[in-house]
Amino acid sequence: MKTALGRIYLTLVLIFLYAPIATLMILSFNSSKSRAHWGGFTLDWYLGLFSNEEIMDAFRTTIFLAFLSALIATVLGTAACTGMQFMKRRDRSIIMGITNIPMLNADIVTGVSLMLLFLAARVSMGFTTVLFSHITFNIPYVILSVMPRYRELNRSTYEAALDLGAEPLYAFFTVVLPDLMGAILSGFLMSFTMSLDDFIITHFTQGPGFDTLSTKIYSEVKKGINPEIYALSTIMFLVVLLLLFFVNYKPWVKKPAGKIIVTTKTQVVVTSGKGGS
Amino acid sequence: MQLQNNKLIDLQHITKSFDGNMVLDDLCLYIRENEFLTLLGPSGCGKTTTLRIIGGFETPDKGQVLFEGRDISDLPPNKREVNTVFQKYALFPHMTIAENIAFGLKIRKKSASYIKDKIKYALKLVNLDGFENRMPDSLSGGQQQRIAIARAIVNEPKILLLDEPLGALDLKLRQDMQYELIRLKNELGITFIYVTHDQEEALTMSDTIVVMNQGYIQQIGTPESIYNEPENAFVADFIGDSNIIEGIMIKDELVEILGAKFVCVDKGFGENNPVDVVIRPEDIDLLKPEEGTIDGIVTDTIFKGVHYEMCVMARGFEFVVHSTDYFPVDTRVGIRVDPFDIQIMHKPESEDEKAVEIDE
Ligand SMILES: Nc1ncnc2c1ncn2[C@@H]1O[C@H](COP(=O)(O)OP(=O)(O)O)[C@@H](O)[C@H]1O
Ligand SMILES: [Mg+2]
């Protein structure tokens, strides 16, 4: 009885979560422009997408932006974690608390405040401002991913390396970094995903003539809904899904991954919800 | 008490505190070449901190670390000619055993063939031939420990620091490893500074034992002298079972315990001064009533395999006695102790057992 009810509940939840996305995916193969009836299977919308210069441009920008912002955030975030290791416990938890705030903060608030900051600093909006913003909101994800690994790291391996004659930097790169690599890679992929996924913050910090896929979709939708957008959204959803799969199951880590799973699982829900919008 | 020649490491007036807590207070200690020196004391007494100061992982607040007479207080760990075997092994998990052992040699830019030979030699030395390509997590605790030792000794350090290296191993393995370590030390001819809180381990392995408590050195000496002539109640209590009784030194070679006069061999404690008296359980002879110095009643008897451990209540004090003779509970017995088995100690001056002055 109990398990049957549980199954029904689970099924309902899954339907609520995935039905909109399923609809979107089906419509992206519908040869009729109408959303009401099925006109037969087609790949035209996908083909149209790839020949649409504006969209391909936005696509390249998005990937480049995601890659660069994730890369910089990963370096900065890992450095921050390393620094925090040398702090007293109390200071460390204060810093951790501060870095968590942007993650909990509503995107719209982060977006608007960044915009105000750029305006106040008289920086002209464009790729640089968006990149800066993405780095800002990506760093906490890197810290969230790397910090627990640092905790469980056997600190004496670093000291053992020094003991055997290694300079501190050499010891860090040969002994500490390889141990963190799995967590760093997770952090990078999470950042990459967050960046791909972001609409609101980009929307507030982009300048004229700059578009990522999500802002492009938004402006297209304002003009009128076009099935090409369904196709594009479907691709984005699948890419994000794939990335999150990698983040969660860490095929590059031998032993089962730790706590971080929980945080990214909720993230799966959040992002897939967004992906369908 | 220690010989002065060939001081390899000389710790001079080392003081160290963490967040206002004094962990080491004016510690003076030297280690001679080829010595097996053990720092022994209860958990938290500052053994690891002392070792980390020698290794260069902590900087003393005051005092100096001399290595062959040179001040190395400001030298970072990677520039010191000592290697450490860490308590938790600290093998590099993503490297093979061979890569682990080669780590220090590669930094010293040794040739590939030299490194290969050294790895082979070191693995043979720790009885793990053929383990070159295994990963650390596929090894048992005892094997990892031996790899950690191999990794340290291939660098031919002048001194090997070992922080409770056998602490995580089970009893049988620990005893085997004790012999292995002594063999290694003799084969390599290097100086060992060993940390343990296990008094039996210290007594078995060391040339010199340094007994520490609360950041102070309590006594330095050979295992025999630490065991037979503890200088204060802490040492006596920490090293093996002991009967520690308050007494009064009547005059040289005569002490009053529990109202009875015992002949001893100690001199120089003045007349009618309060002292602590240590008598080891195995040094008490049980006789017929009236035949000993004082009488008592057996209150408890346990068979310990080789001997019986008995509790004897005499004049309000419960003696622990080890004897191969069996006396049932409630037997009246006479207690006798040979004069040279009575160890007289100064009473500590303060509550927290201040350091005993060690004459250098
Ligand atoms: N890095 C540190 N920060 C604060 N306190 C420390 C630190 N290292 C050691 N201590 C304190 O110093 C004391 C001695 O520690 P330690 O040298 O590790 O003792 P032992 O090895 O004899 O058990 C302990 O009370 C411990 O809590
Ligand atoms: Mg310790």
XYZ file of C-alpha atoms in Angstrom, chain A residues 88 149 154-168 170-171 174-176 178-179 254, chain B residues 19 52 57 77-79 82-84 86 88 90-95 100 103-104 107-108 151-152 155:
50
model
C 42.065 29.376 11.593
C 37.850 17.214 -0.834
C 45.480 13.791 4.281
C 47.304 16.998 5.078
C 50.463 15.163 5.928
C 51.026 14.166 2.286
C 51.920 17.800 1.609
C 54.262 17.812 4.586
C 55.675 14.451 3.511
C 56.557 15.973 0.132
C 58.331 18.892 1.808
C 60.059 16.427 4.083
C 61.400 14.570 1.053
C 62.920 17.770 -0.256
C 60.176 19.298 -2.412
C 59.766 23.069 -2.666
C 56.283 24.144 -1.488
C 56.394 21.611 -6.398
C 54.786 19.763 -3.502
C 52.779 17.032 -7.598
C 51.048 15.883 -4.434
C 48.097 18.074 -3.485
C 46.419 15.441 -8.280
C 44.381 14.530 -5.231
C 37.331 5.724 -8.764
C 47.040 30.043 21.035
C 57.811 18.685 14.150
C 57.194 21.925 10.383
C 61.729 21.231 6.068
C 62.830 20.558 2.504
C 66.348 21.801 3.285
C 66.152 14.599 8.307
C 63.268 12.511 7.030
C 60.026 11.754 8.766
C 54.373 10.179 9.598
C 49.296 8.214 9.190
C 51.105 9.866 4.261
C 51.856 7.888 1.108
C 50.977 9.694 -2.115
C 47.764 7.901 -3.123
C 47.936 8.568 -6.876
C 51.499 7.321 -7.249
C 56.441 7.075 -3.920
C 59.967 10.996 -4.965
C 62.867 12.301 -2.903
C 64.086 15.888 -6.500
C 67.760 15.248 -5.816
C 60.467 6.162 1.095
C 62.261 7.994 3.885
C 67.300 9.524 0.837
